[in-house]
Amino acid sequence: MPRLTKTHPRLTIATALGFAAGIASAVVAPDISVISKCLIGWNVAGWLYMAMIMRRTFKSSAEDVRRVAEIEDENAGLVLFVVCVAAIASLAAIILELAGIQDMKDSDKALHYAFTGFTIVGSWLLIGVVFSLHYARVFYTWSGEKPALRFADGEENPDYWDFLYFSFTLSVAVQTSDVGVGTRGLRKVVLAQSLIGFVFNTSILGFSINIAAGLFN
């Protein structure tokens, strides 16, 4: 754990503050459900982590991306797995959250719908961000003769924006863009993101229909 804290400081800070927010919500609003408290903590952790990553994205050059990729190489697969599992678990929590609001007042329903929508969007964005970081790590730590990802313009020193482009194209379209995937291992990762993206996109559509139906009933 100390090593993980050192190699992934932003994730550590965001996770700690997420736990703190969940505990604080239990103290400030003890009447809300346990699921709501967990989702509050999840939102704080997820959005804060993405804010820190985007701040780094605006400041970083390709050389900075390479340096960070080498530092974060250790435990990177575990971090990706845990974040993805947690994001998918948040969908299950949202289903349970929506199941319990049918008897609420309209004003309370609207608040819960907004909260669940905020959570879904945050989880979807987080998936795209963590996969983009994984692709950056693989690209800059890959030791093969040809690059693990092959950009259409022949870019040899991509920055975070290039990896975000590739990752969110997968999240939105559930298919690869004009970037070639050069290794079997990375194709497995791309397949995993495509499947997760399909689950999220389908869930977002389903939740949107559910929310629209709930507002009109």
mmCIF file with all atom_site columns, C-alpha atoms in Angstrom:
data_model
loop_
_atom_site.group_PDB
_atom_site.id
_atom_site.type_symbol
_atom_site.label_atom_id
_atom_site.label_alt_id
_atom_site.label_comp_id
_atom_site.label_asym_id
_atom_site.label_entity_id
_atom_site.label_seq_id
_atom_site.pdbx_PDB_ins_code
_atom_site.Cartn_x
_atom_site.Cartn_y
_atom_site.Cartn_z
_atom_site.occupancy
_atom_site.B_iso_or_equiv
_atom_site.pdbx_formal_charge
_atom_site.auth_seq_id
_atom_site.auth_comp_id
_atom_site.auth_asym_id
_atom_site.auth_atom_id
_atom_site.pdbx_PDB_model_num
ATOM 1   C CA . MET A 1 1   ? 0.000   0.000  0.000   1.00 0.00 ? 1   MET A CA 1
ATOM 2   C CA . PRO A 1 2   ? 2.787   2.559  0.765   1.00 0.00 ? 2   PRO A CA 1
ATOM 3   C CA . ARG A 1 3   ? 4.251   1.814  -2.671  1.00 0.00 ? 3   ARG A CA 1
ATOM 4   C CA . LEU A 1 4   ? 0.868   2.311  -4.344  1.00 0.00 ? 4   LEU A CA 1
ATOM 5   C CA . THR A 1 5   ? 0.494   5.602  -2.487  1.00 0.00 ? 5   THR A CA 1
ATOM 6   C CA . LYS A 1 6   ? 3.845   6.749  -3.837  1.00 0.00 ? 6   LYS A CA 1
ATOM 7   C CA . THR A 1 7   ? 3.259   5.725  -7.457  1.00 0.00 ? 7   THR A CA 1
ATOM 8   C CA . HIS A 1 8   ? -0.370  6.926  -7.640  1.00 0.00 ? 8   HIS A CA 1
ATOM 9   C CA . PRO A 1 9   ? -0.582  9.969  -5.320  1.00 0.00 ? 9   PRO A CA 1
ATOM 10  C CA . ARG A 1 10  ? -3.571  11.581 -7.055  1.00 0.00 ? 10  ARG A CA 1
ATOM 11  C CA . LEU A 1 11  ? -5.635  8.425  -6.828  1.00 0.00 ? 11  LEU A CA 1
ATOM 12  C CA . THR A 1 12  ? -4.646  8.043  -3.178  1.00 0.00 ? 12  THR A CA 1
ATOM 13  C CA . ILE A 1 13  ? -5.686  11.605 -2.332  1.00 0.00 ? 13  ILE A CA 1
ATOM 14  C CA . ALA A 1 14  ? -8.972  11.319 -4.225  1.00 0.00 ? 14  ALA A CA 1
ATOM 15  C CA . THR A 1 15  ? -9.801  7.985  -2.580  1.00 0.00 ? 15  THR A CA 1
ATOM 16  C CA . ALA A 1 16  ? -9.043  9.314  0.900   1.00 0.00 ? 16  ALA A CA 1
ATOM 17  C CA . LEU A 1 17  ? -11.218 12.387 0.370   1.00 0.00 ? 17  LEU A CA 1
ATOM 18  C CA . GLY A 1 18  ? -13.960 10.204 -1.081  1.00 0.00 ? 18  GLY A CA 1
ATOM 19  C CA . PHE A 1 19  ? -13.994 8.086  2.060   1.00 0.00 ? 19  PHE A CA 1
ATOM 20  C CA . ALA A 1 20  ? -14.012 11.257 4.155   1.00 0.00 ? 20  ALA A CA 1
ATOM 21  C CA . ALA A 1 21  ? -16.972 12.623 2.178   1.00 0.00 ? 21  ALA A CA 1
ATOM 22  C CA . GLY A 1 22  ? -18.904 9.391  2.648   1.00 0.00 ? 22  GLY A CA 1
ATOM 23  C CA . ILE A 1 23  ? -18.289 9.469  6.392   1.00 0.00 ? 23  ILE A CA 1
ATOM 24  C CA . ALA A 1 24  ? -19.167 13.168 6.570   1.00 0.00 ? 24  ALA A CA 1
ATOM 25  C CA . SER A 1 25  ? -22.459 12.539 4.763   1.00 0.00 ? 25  SER A CA 1
ATOM 26  C CA . ALA A 1 26  ? -23.322 9.909  7.375   1.00 0.00 ? 26  ALA A CA 1
ATOM 27  C CA . VAL A 1 27  ? -22.759 12.481 10.121  1.00 0.00 ? 27  VAL A CA 1
ATOM 28  C CA . VAL A 1 28  ? -24.458 15.434 8.436   1.00 0.00 ? 28  VAL A CA 1
ATOM 29  C CA . ALA A 1 29  ? -27.387 13.500 6.928   1.00 0.00 ? 29  ALA A CA 1
ATOM 30  C CA . PRO A 1 30  ? -27.807 10.267 8.909   1.00 0.00 ? 30  PRO A CA 1
ATOM 31  C CA . ASP A 1 31  ? -31.266 9.628  7.439   1.00 0.00 ? 31  ASP A CA 1
ATOM 32  C CA . ILE A 1 32  ? -30.106 9.055  3.871   1.00 0.00 ? 32  ILE A CA 1
ATOM 33  C CA . SER A 1 33  ? -29.505 5.489  2.741   1.00 0.00 ? 33  SER A CA 1
ATOM 34  C CA . VAL A 1 34  ? -26.172 3.710  2.966   1.00 0.00 ? 34  VAL A CA 1
ATOM 35  C CA . ILE A 1 35  ? -26.151 3.479  -0.830  1.00 0.00 ? 35  ILE A CA 1
ATOM 36  C CA . SER A 1 36  ? -26.511 7.258  -1.122  1.00 0.00 ? 36  SER A CA 1
ATOM 37  C CA . LYS A 1 37  ? -23.633 7.774  1.304   1.00 0.00 ? 37  LYS A CA 1
ATOM 38  C CA . CYS A 1 38  ? -21.439 5.417  -0.708  1.00 0.00 ? 38  CYS A CA 1
ATOM 39  C CA . LEU A 1 39  ? -22.356 7.163  -3.949  1.00 0.00 ? 39  LEU A CA 1
ATOM 40  C CA . ILE A 1 40  ? -21.536 10.554 -2.433  1.00 0.00 ? 40  ILE A CA 1
ATOM 41  C CA . GLY A 1 41  ? -18.084 9.270  -1.540  1.00 0.00 ? 41  GLY A CA 1
ATOM 42  C CA . TRP A 1 42  ? -17.702 7.730  -4.990  1.00 0.00 ? 42  TRP A CA 1
ATOM 43  C CA . ASN A 1 43  ? -18.636 10.999 -6.697  1.00 0.00 ? 43  ASN A CA 1
ATOM 44  C CA . VAL A 1 44  ? -16.205 13.044 -4.639  1.00 0.00 ? 44  VAL A CA 1
ATOM 45  C CA . ALA A 1 45  ? -13.368 10.597 -5.303  1.00 0.00 ? 45  ALA A CA 1
ATOM 46  C CA . GLY A 1 46  ? -14.115 10.187 -9.006  1.00 0.00 ? 46  GLY A CA 1
ATOM 47  C CA . TRP A 1 47  ? -14.650 13.825 -9.934  1.00 0.00 ? 47  TRP A CA 1
ATOM 48  C CA . LEU A 1 48  ? -11.707 14.999 -7.837  1.00 0.00 ? 48  LEU A CA 1
ATOM 49  C CA . TYR A 1 49  ? -9.400  12.429 -9.428  1.00 0.00 ? 49  TYR A CA 1
ATOM 50  C CA . MET A 1 50  ? -10.508 13.451 -12.918 1.00 0.00 ? 50  MET A CA 1
ATOM 51  C CA . ALA A 1 51  ? -9.979  17.122 -12.076 1.00 0.00 ? 51  ALA A CA 1
ATOM 52  C CA . MET A 1 52  ? -6.419  16.402 -10.974 1.00 0.00 ? 52  MET A CA 1
ATOM 53  C CA . ILE A 1 53  ? -5.743  14.310 -14.075 1.00 0.00 ? 53  ILE A CA 1
ATOM 54  C CA . MET A 1 54  ? -7.122  16.997 -16.407 1.00 0.00 ? 54  MET A CA 1
ATOM 55  C CA . ARG A 1 55  ? -4.991  19.610 -14.668 1.00 0.00 ? 55  ARG A CA 1
ATOM 56  C CA . ARG A 1 56  ? -1.965  17.427 -15.354 1.00 0.00 ? 56  ARG A CA 1
ATOM 57  C CA . THR A 1 57  ? -3.138  16.890 -18.943 1.00 0.00 ? 57  THR A CA 1
ATOM 58  C CA . PHE A 1 58  ? -3.131  20.616 -19.706 1.00 0.00 ? 58  PHE A CA 1
ATOM 59  C CA . LYS A 1 59  ? 0.369   21.020 -18.261 1.00 0.00 ? 59  LYS A CA 1
ATOM 60  C CA . SER A 1 60  ? 2.130   17.902 -19.558 1.00 0.00 ? 60  SER A CA 1
ATOM 61  C CA . SER A 1 61  ? 4.346   17.471 -22.592 1.00 0.00 ? 61  SER A CA 1
ATOM 62  C CA . ALA A 1 62  ? 5.020   14.123 -24.256 1.00 0.00 ? 62  ALA A CA 1
ATOM 63  C CA . GLU A 1 63  ? 8.192   13.789 -22.185 1.00 0.00 ? 63  GLU A CA 1
ATOM 64  C CA . ASP A 1 64  ? 6.163   14.339 -19.001 1.00 0.00 ? 64  ASP A CA 1
ATOM 65  C CA . VAL A 1 65  ? 3.771   11.590 -20.097 1.00 0.00 ? 65  VAL A CA 1
ATOM 66  C CA . ARG A 1 66  ? 6.703   9.223  -20.605 1.00 0.00 ? 66  ARG A CA 1
ATOM 67  C CA . ARG A 1 67  ? 8.137   10.016 -17.173 1.00 0.00 ? 67  ARG A CA 1
ATOM 68  C CA . VAL A 1 68  ? 4.815   9.539  -15.365 1.00 0.00 ? 68  VAL A CA 1
ATOM 69  C CA . ALA A 1 69  ? 4.120   6.319  -17.283 1.00 0.00 ? 69  ALA A CA 1
ATOM 70  C CA . GLU A 1 70  ? 7.390   4.838  -16.049 1.00 0.00 ? 70  GLU A CA 1
ATOM 71  C CA . ILE A 1 71  ? 6.633   5.866  -12.458 1.00 0.00 ? 71  ILE A CA 1
ATOM 72  C CA . GLU A 1 72  ? 3.069   4.512  -12.521 1.00 0.00 ? 72  GLU A CA 1
ATOM 73  C CA . ASP A 1 73  ? 3.967   1.263  -14.280 1.00 0.00 ? 73  ASP A CA 1
ATOM 74  C CA . GLU A 1 74  ? 3.977   -0.670 -11.006 1.00 0.00 ? 74  GLU A CA 1
ATOM 75  C CA . ASN A 1 75  ? 0.486   -1.807 -9.905  1.00 0.00 ? 75  ASN A CA 1
ATOM 76  C CA . ALA A 1 76  ? -1.058  -0.095 -12.962 1.00 0.00 ? 76  ALA A CA 1
ATOM 77  C CA . GLY A 1 77  ? -3.039  -3.181 -13.961 1.00 0.00 ? 77  GLY A CA 1
ATOM 78  C CA . LEU A 1 78  ? -4.441  -3.524 -10.450 1.00 0.00 ? 78  LEU A CA 1
ATOM 79  C CA . VAL A 1 79  ? -5.459  0.133  -10.373 1.00 0.00 ? 79  VAL A CA 1
ATOM 80  C CA . LEU A 1 80  ? -7.243  -0.190 -13.726 1.00 0.00 ? 80  LEU A CA 1
ATOM 81  C CA . PHE A 1 81  ? -9.080  -3.315 -12.585 1.00 0.00 ? 81  PHE A CA 1
ATOM 82  C CA . VAL A 1 82  ? -10.178 -1.867 -9.236  1.00 0.00 ? 82  VAL A CA 1
ATOM 83  C CA . VAL A 1 83  ? -11.432 1.402  -10.746 1.00 0.00 ? 83  VAL A CA 1
ATOM 84  C CA . CYS A 1 84  ? -13.393 -0.441 -13.450 1.00 0.00 ? 84  CYS A CA 1
ATOM 85  C CA . VAL A 1 85  ? -14.992 -2.807 -10.926 1.00 0.00 ? 85  VAL A CA 1
ATOM 86  C CA . ALA A 1 86  ? -15.898 0.143  -8.695  1.00 0.00 ? 86  ALA A CA 1
ATOM 87  C CA . ALA A 1 87  ? -17.415 2.043  -11.634 1.00 0.00 ? 87  ALA A CA 1
ATOM 88  C CA . ILE A 1 88  ? -19.537 -0.949 -12.631 1.00 0.00 ? 88  ILE A CA 1
ATOM 89  C CA . ALA A 1 89  ? -20.555 -1.406 -8.987  1.00 0.00 ? 89  ALA A CA 1
ATOM 90  C CA . SER A 1 90  ? -21.740 2.204  -8.988  1.00 0.00 ? 90  SER A CA 1
ATOM 91  C CA . LEU A 1 91  ? -24.226 1.258  -11.724 1.00 0.00 ? 91  LEU A CA 1
ATOM 92  C CA . ALA A 1 92  ? -25.645 -1.488 -9.518  1.00 0.00 ? 92  ALA A CA 1
ATOM 93  C CA . ALA A 1 93  ? -25.871 0.984  -6.639  1.00 0.00 ? 93  ALA A CA 1
ATOM 94  C CA . ILE A 1 94  ? -27.733 3.441  -8.859  1.00 0.00 ? 94  ILE A CA 1
ATOM 95  C CA . ILE A 1 95  ? -30.277 0.766  -9.787  1.00 0.00 ? 95  ILE A CA 1
ATOM 96  C CA . LEU A 1 96  ? -30.946 0.176  -6.093  1.00 0.00 ? 96  LEU A CA 1
ATOM 97  C CA . GLU A 1 97  ? -31.079 3.921  -5.509  1.00 0.00 ? 97  GLU A CA 1
ATOM 98  C CA . LEU A 1 98  ? -33.707 4.434  -8.222  1.00 0.00 ? 98  LEU A CA 1
ATOM 99  C CA . ALA A 1 99  ? -35.761 1.481  -7.009  1.00 0.00 ? 99  ALA A CA 1
ATOM 100 C CA . GLY A 1 100 ? -36.433 3.228  -3.719  1.00 0.00 ? 100 GLY A CA 1
ATOM 101 C CA . ILE A 1 101 ? -37.665 6.621  -4.922  1.00 0.00 ? 101 ILE A CA 1
ATOM 102 C CA . GLN A 1 102 ? -41.085 5.758  -6.329  1.00 0.00 ? 102 GLN A CA 1
ATOM 103 C CA . ASP A 1 103 ? -42.910 6.898  -3.197  1.00 0.00 ? 103 ASP A CA 1
ATOM 104 C CA . MET A 1 104 ? -40.962 10.141 -2.787  1.00 0.00 ? 104 MET A CA 1
ATOM 105 C CA . LYS A 1 105 ? -42.287 13.641 -3.334  1.00 0.00 ? 105 LYS A CA 1
ATOM 106 C CA . ASP A 1 106 ? -41.703 15.118 -6.785  1.00 0.00 ? 106 ASP A CA 1
ATOM 107 C CA . SER A 1 107 ? -39.054 17.530 -5.492  1.00 0.00 ? 107 SER A CA 1
ATOM 108 C CA . ASP A 1 108 ? -37.149 14.691 -3.814  1.00 0.00 ? 108 ASP A CA 1
ATOM 109 C CA . LYS A 1 109 ? -37.470 12.562 -6.947  1.00 0.00 ? 109 LYS A CA 1
ATOM 110 C CA . ALA A 1 110 ? -35.964 15.311 -9.087  1.00 0.00 ? 110 ALA A CA 1
ATOM 111 C CA . LEU A 1 111 ? -33.044 15.639 -6.681  1.00 0.00 ? 111 LEU A CA 1
ATOM 112 C CA . HIS A 1 112 ? -32.380 11.896 -6.739  1.00 0.00 ? 112 HIS A CA 1
ATOM 113 C CA . TYR A 1 113 ? -32.649 11.761 -10.525 1.00 0.00 ? 113 TYR A CA 1
ATOM 114 C CA . ALA A 1 114 ? -30.120 14.585 -10.812 1.00 0.00 ? 114 ALA A CA 1
ATOM 115 C CA . PHE A 1 115 ? -27.818 12.828 -8.351  1.00 0.00 ? 115 PHE A CA 1
ATOM 116 C CA . THR A 1 116 ? -27.979 9.497  -10.172 1.00 0.00 ? 116 THR A CA 1
ATOM 117 C CA . GLY A 1 117 ? -27.439 11.203 -13.533 1.00 0.00 ? 117 GLY A CA 1
ATOM 118 C CA . PHE A 1 118 ? -24.412 13.017 -12.133 1.00 0.00 ? 118 PHE A CA 1
ATOM 119 C CA . THR A 1 119 ? -23.061 9.700  -10.849 1.00 0.00 ? 119 THR A CA 1
ATOM 120 C CA . ILE A 1 120 ? -23.549 7.878  -14.160 1.00 0.00 ? 120 ILE A CA 1
ATOM 121 C CA . VAL A 1 121 ? -21.817 10.613 -16.136 1.00 0.00 ? 121 VAL A CA 1
ATOM 122 C CA . GLY A 1 122 ? -18.957 10.700 -13.643 1.00 0.00 ? 122 GLY A CA 1
ATOM 123 C CA . SER A 1 123 ? -18.452 6.938  -13.763 1.00 0.00 ? 123 SER A CA 1
ATOM 124 C CA . TRP A 1 124 ? -18.539 6.913  -17.569 1.00 0.00 ? 124 TRP A CA 1
ATOM 125 C CA . LEU A 1 125 ? -15.983 9.711  -17.791 1.00 0.00 ? 125 LEU A CA 1
ATOM 126 C CA . LEU A 1 126 ? -13.770 8.057  -15.186 1.00 0.00 ? 126 LEU A CA 1
ATOM 127 C CA . ILE A 1 127 ? -13.629 4.844  -17.207 1.00 0.00 ? 127 ILE A CA 1
ATOM 128 C CA . GLY A 1 128 ? -12.415 6.765  -20.250 1.00 0.00 ? 128 GLY A CA 1
ATOM 129 C CA . VAL A 1 129 ? -9.801  8.642  -18.240 1.00 0.00 ? 129 VAL A CA 1
ATOM 130 C CA . VAL A 1 130 ? -8.291  5.612  -16.478 1.00 0.00 ? 130 VAL A CA 1
ATOM 131 C CA . PHE A 1 131 ? -8.098  3.657  -19.728 1.00 0.00 ? 131 PHE A CA 1
ATOM 132 C CA . SER A 1 132 ? -6.352  6.597  -21.420 1.00 0.00 ? 132 SER A CA 1
ATOM 133 C CA . LEU A 1 133 ? -3.753  6.573  -18.643 1.00 0.00 ? 133 LEU A CA 1
ATOM 134 C CA . HIS A 1 134 ? -3.318  2.839  -19.118 1.00 0.00 ? 134 HIS A CA 1
ATOM 135 C CA . TYR A 1 135 ? -2.764  3.276  -22.857 1.00 0.00 ? 135 TYR A CA 1
ATOM 136 C CA . ALA A 1 136 ? -0.182  5.981  -22.160 1.00 0.00 ? 136 ALA A CA 1
ATOM 137 C CA . ARG A 1 137 ? 1.629   3.686  -19.742 1.00 0.00 ? 137 ARG A CA 1
ATOM 138 C CA . VAL A 1 138 ? 1.644   0.778  -22.195 1.00 0.00 ? 138 VAL A CA 1
ATOM 139 C CA . PHE A 1 139 ? 2.823   2.971  -25.069 1.00 0.00 ? 139 PHE A CA 1
ATOM 140 C CA . TYR A 1 140 ? 5.777   4.465  -23.216 1.00 0.00 ? 140 TYR A CA 1
ATOM 141 C CA . THR A 1 141 ? 6.877   1.313  -21.400 1.00 0.00 ? 141 THR A CA 1
ATOM 142 C CA . TRP A 1 142 ? 6.531   -0.983 -24.425 1.00 0.00 ? 142 TRP A CA 1
ATOM 143 C CA . SER A 1 143 ? 9.879   -2.450 -25.536 1.00 0.00 ? 143 SER A CA 1
ATOM 144 C CA . GLY A 1 144 ? 8.846   -4.049 -28.841 1.00 0.00 ? 144 GLY A CA 1
ATOM 145 C CA . GLU A 1 145 ? 10.195  -3.086 -32.242 1.00 0.00 ? 145 GLU A CA 1
ATOM 146 C CA . LYS A 1 146 ? 6.943   -1.405 -33.269 1.00 0.00 ? 146 LYS A CA 1
ATOM 147 C CA . PRO A 1 147 ? 4.817   0.835  -31.022 1.00 0.00 ? 147 PRO A CA 1
ATOM 148 C CA . ALA A 1 148 ? 1.924   -0.713 -29.119 1.00 0.00 ? 148 ALA A CA 1
ATOM 149 C CA . LEU A 1 149 ? -0.377  1.986  -30.516 1.00 0.00 ? 149 LEU A CA 1
ATOM 150 C CA . ARG A 1 150 ? 0.105   3.341  -34.034 1.00 0.00 ? 150 ARG A CA 1
ATOM 151 C CA . PHE A 1 151 ? -1.316  6.795  -34.627 1.00 0.00 ? 151 PHE A CA 1
ATOM 152 C CA . ALA A 1 152 ? -2.509  7.626  -38.128 1.00 0.00 ? 152 ALA A CA 1
ATOM 153 C CA . ASP A 1 153 ? -0.190  10.615 -38.581 1.00 0.00 ? 153 ASP A CA 1
ATOM 154 C CA . GLY A 1 154 ? 2.824   8.607  -37.447 1.00 0.00 ? 154 GLY A CA 1
ATOM 155 C CA . GLU A 1 155 ? 3.042   10.448 -34.124 1.00 0.00 ? 155 GLU A CA 1
ATOM 156 C CA . GLU A 1 156 ? 5.897   8.944  -32.122 1.00 0.00 ? 156 GLU A CA 1
ATOM 157 C CA . ASN A 1 157 ? 5.593   11.101 -29.002 1.00 0.00 ? 157 ASN A CA 1
ATOM 158 C CA . PRO A 1 158 ? 1.876   11.350 -28.199 1.00 0.00 ? 158 PRO A CA 1
ATOM 159 C CA . ASP A 1 159 ? 0.663   13.324 -25.209 1.00 0.00 ? 159 ASP A CA 1
ATOM 160 C CA . TYR A 1 160 ? -2.346  12.770 -22.946 1.00 0.00 ? 160 TYR A CA 1
ATOM 161 C CA . TRP A 1 161 ? -4.751  14.300 -25.468 1.00 0.00 ? 161 TRP A CA 1
ATOM 162 C CA . ASP A 1 162 ? -3.832  11.632 -28.006 1.00 0.00 ? 162 ASP A CA 1
ATOM 163 C CA . PHE A 1 163 ? -4.584  8.852  -25.531 1.00 0.00 ? 163 PHE A CA 1
ATOM 164 C CA . LEU A 1 164 ? -7.803  10.530 -24.392 1.00 0.00 ? 164 LEU A CA 1
ATOM 165 C CA . TYR A 1 165 ? -8.871  10.730 -28.041 1.00 0.00 ? 165 TYR A CA 1
ATOM 166 C CA . PHE A 1 166 ? -8.310  7.004  -28.515 1.00 0.00 ? 166 PHE A CA 1
ATOM 167 C CA . SER A 1 167 ? -9.943  6.046  -25.220 1.00 0.00 ? 167 SER A CA 1
ATOM 168 C CA . PHE A 1 168 ? -13.077 8.154  -25.562 1.00 0.00 ? 168 PHE A CA 1
ATOM 169 C CA . THR A 1 169 ? -13.591 7.117  -29.170 1.00 0.00 ? 169 THR A CA 1
ATOM 170 C CA . LEU A 1 170 ? -13.859 3.593  -27.780 1.00 0.00 ? 170 LEU A CA 1
ATOM 171 C CA . SER A 1 171 ? -16.196 4.748  -25.006 1.00 0.00 ? 171 SER A CA 1
ATOM 172 C CA . VAL A 1 172 ? -18.521 6.626  -27.349 1.00 0.00 ? 172 VAL A CA 1
ATOM 173 C CA . ALA A 1 173 ? -18.503 4.489  -30.491 1.00 0.00 ? 173 ALA A CA 1
ATOM 174 C CA . VAL A 1 174 ? -17.468 1.130  -28.953 1.00 0.00 ? 174 VAL A CA 1
ATOM 175 C CA . GLN A 1 175 ? -14.996 0.693  -31.794 1.00 0.00 ? 175 GLN A CA 1
ATOM 176 C CA . THR A 1 176 ? -11.410 1.637  -32.545 1.00 0.00 ? 176 THR A CA 1
ATOM 177 C CA . SER A 1 177 ? -10.621 4.881  -34.314 1.00 0.00 ? 177 SER A CA 1
ATOM 178 C CA . ASP A 1 178 ? -7.790  5.582  -36.755 1.00 0.00 ? 178 ASP A CA 1
ATOM 179 C CA . VAL A 1 179 ? -5.270  4.366  -34.175 1.00 0.00 ? 179 VAL A CA 1
ATOM 180 C CA . GLY A 1 180 ? -3.860  0.890  -34.763 1.00 0.00 ? 180 GLY A CA 1
ATOM 181 C CA . VAL A 1 181 ? -3.524  -1.563 -31.871 1.00 0.00 ? 181 VAL A CA 1
ATOM 182 C CA . GLY A 1 182 ? -0.225  -3.374 -32.232 1.00 0.00 ? 182 GLY A CA 1
ATOM 183 C CA . THR A 1 183 ? -0.194  -6.065 -29.532 1.00 0.00 ? 183 THR A CA 1
ATOM 184 C CA . ARG A 1 184 ? -2.439  -8.947 -28.565 1.00 0.00 ? 184 ARG A CA 1
ATOM 185 C CA . GLY A 1 185 ? -2.368  -7.951 -24.899 1.00 0.00 ? 185 GLY A CA 1
ATOM 186 C CA . LEU A 1 186 ? -3.490  -4.432 -25.696 1.00 0.00 ? 186 LEU A CA 1
ATOM 187 C CA . ARG A 1 187 ? -6.264  -5.742 -27.943 1.00 0.00 ? 187 ARG A CA 1
ATOM 188 C CA . LYS A 1 188 ? -7.607  -7.566 -24.877 1.00 0.00 ? 188 LYS A CA 1
ATOM 189 C CA . VAL A 1 189 ? -7.621  -4.278 -22.975 1.00 0.00 ? 189 VAL A CA 1
ATOM 190 C CA . VAL A 1 190 ? -9.393  -2.546 -25.871 1.00 0.00 ? 190 VAL A CA 1
ATOM 191 C CA . LEU A 1 191 ? -11.957 -5.354 -25.944 1.00 0.00 ? 191 LEU A CA 1
ATOM 192 C CA . ALA A 1 192 ? -12.536 -4.956 -22.200 1.00 0.00 ? 192 ALA A CA 1
ATOM 193 C CA . GLN A 1 193 ? -13.081 -1.213 -22.566 1.00 0.00 ? 193 GLN A CA 1
ATOM 194 C CA . SER A 1 194 ? -15.446 -1.775 -25.491 1.00 0.00 ? 194 SER A CA 1
ATOM 195 C CA . LEU A 1 195 ? -17.558 -4.181 -23.429 1.00 0.00 ? 195 LEU A CA 1
ATOM 196 C CA . ILE A 1 196 ? -17.586 -1.838 -20.435 1.00 0.00 ? 196 ILE A CA 1
ATOM 197 C CA . GLY A 1 197 ? -18.474 1.050  -22.749 1.00 0.00 ? 197 GLY A CA 1
ATOM 198 C CA . PHE A 1 198 ? -21.368 -0.935 -24.192 1.00 0.00 ? 198 PHE A CA 1
ATOM 199 C CA . VAL A 1 199 ? -22.671 -1.676 -20.685 1.00 0.00 ? 199 VAL A CA 1
ATOM 200 C CA . PHE A 1 200 ? -22.453 1.984  -19.693 1.00 0.00 ? 200 PHE A CA 1
ATOM 201 C CA . ASN A 1 201 ? -23.969 3.313  -22.916 1.00 0.00 ? 201 ASN A CA 1
ATOM 202 C CA . THR A 1 202 ? -26.864 0.865  -22.650 1.00 0.00 ? 202 THR A CA 1
ATOM 203 C CA . SER A 1 203 ? -27.324 1.732  -18.983 1.00 0.00 ? 203 SER A CA 1
ATOM 204 C CA . ILE A 1 204 ? -27.331 5.456  -19.707 1.00 0.00 ? 204 ILE A CA 1
ATOM 205 C CA . LEU A 1 205 ? -30.037 4.936  -22.327 1.00 0.00 ? 205 LEU A CA 1
ATOM 206 C CA . GLY A 1 206 ? -32.061 2.794  -19.926 1.00 0.00 ? 206 GLY A CA 1
ATOM 207 C CA . PHE A 1 207 ? -31.690 5.255  -17.062 1.00 0.00 ? 207 PHE A CA 1
ATOM 208 C CA . SER A 1 208 ? -32.684 8.139  -19.334 1.00 0.00 ? 208 SER A CA 1
ATOM 209 C CA . ILE A 1 209 ? -35.875 6.337  -20.324 1.00 0.00 ? 209 ILE A CA 1
ATOM 210 C CA . ASN A 1 210 ? -36.538 5.445  -16.681 1.00 0.00 ? 210 ASN A CA 1
ATOM 211 C CA . ILE A 1 211 ? -36.029 9.013  -15.534 1.00 0.00 ? 211 ILE A CA 1
ATOM 212 C CA . ALA A 1 212 ? -38.208 10.429 -18.322 1.00 0.00 ? 212 ALA A CA 1
ATOM 213 C CA . ALA A 1 213 ? -40.979 7.973  -17.478 1.00 0.00 ? 213 ALA A CA 1
ATOM 214 C CA . GLY A 1 214 ? -40.685 8.807  -13.787 1.00 0.00 ? 214 GLY A CA 1
ATOM 215 C CA . LEU A 1 215 ? -40.918 12.536 -14.391 1.00 0.00 ? 215 LEU A CA 1
ATOM 216 C CA . PHE A 1 216 ? -44.065 12.208 -16.502 1.00 0.00 ? 216 PHE A CA 1
ATOM 217 C CA . ASN A 1 217 ? -45.840 9.807  -14.125 1.00 0.00 ? 217 ASN A CA 1
#
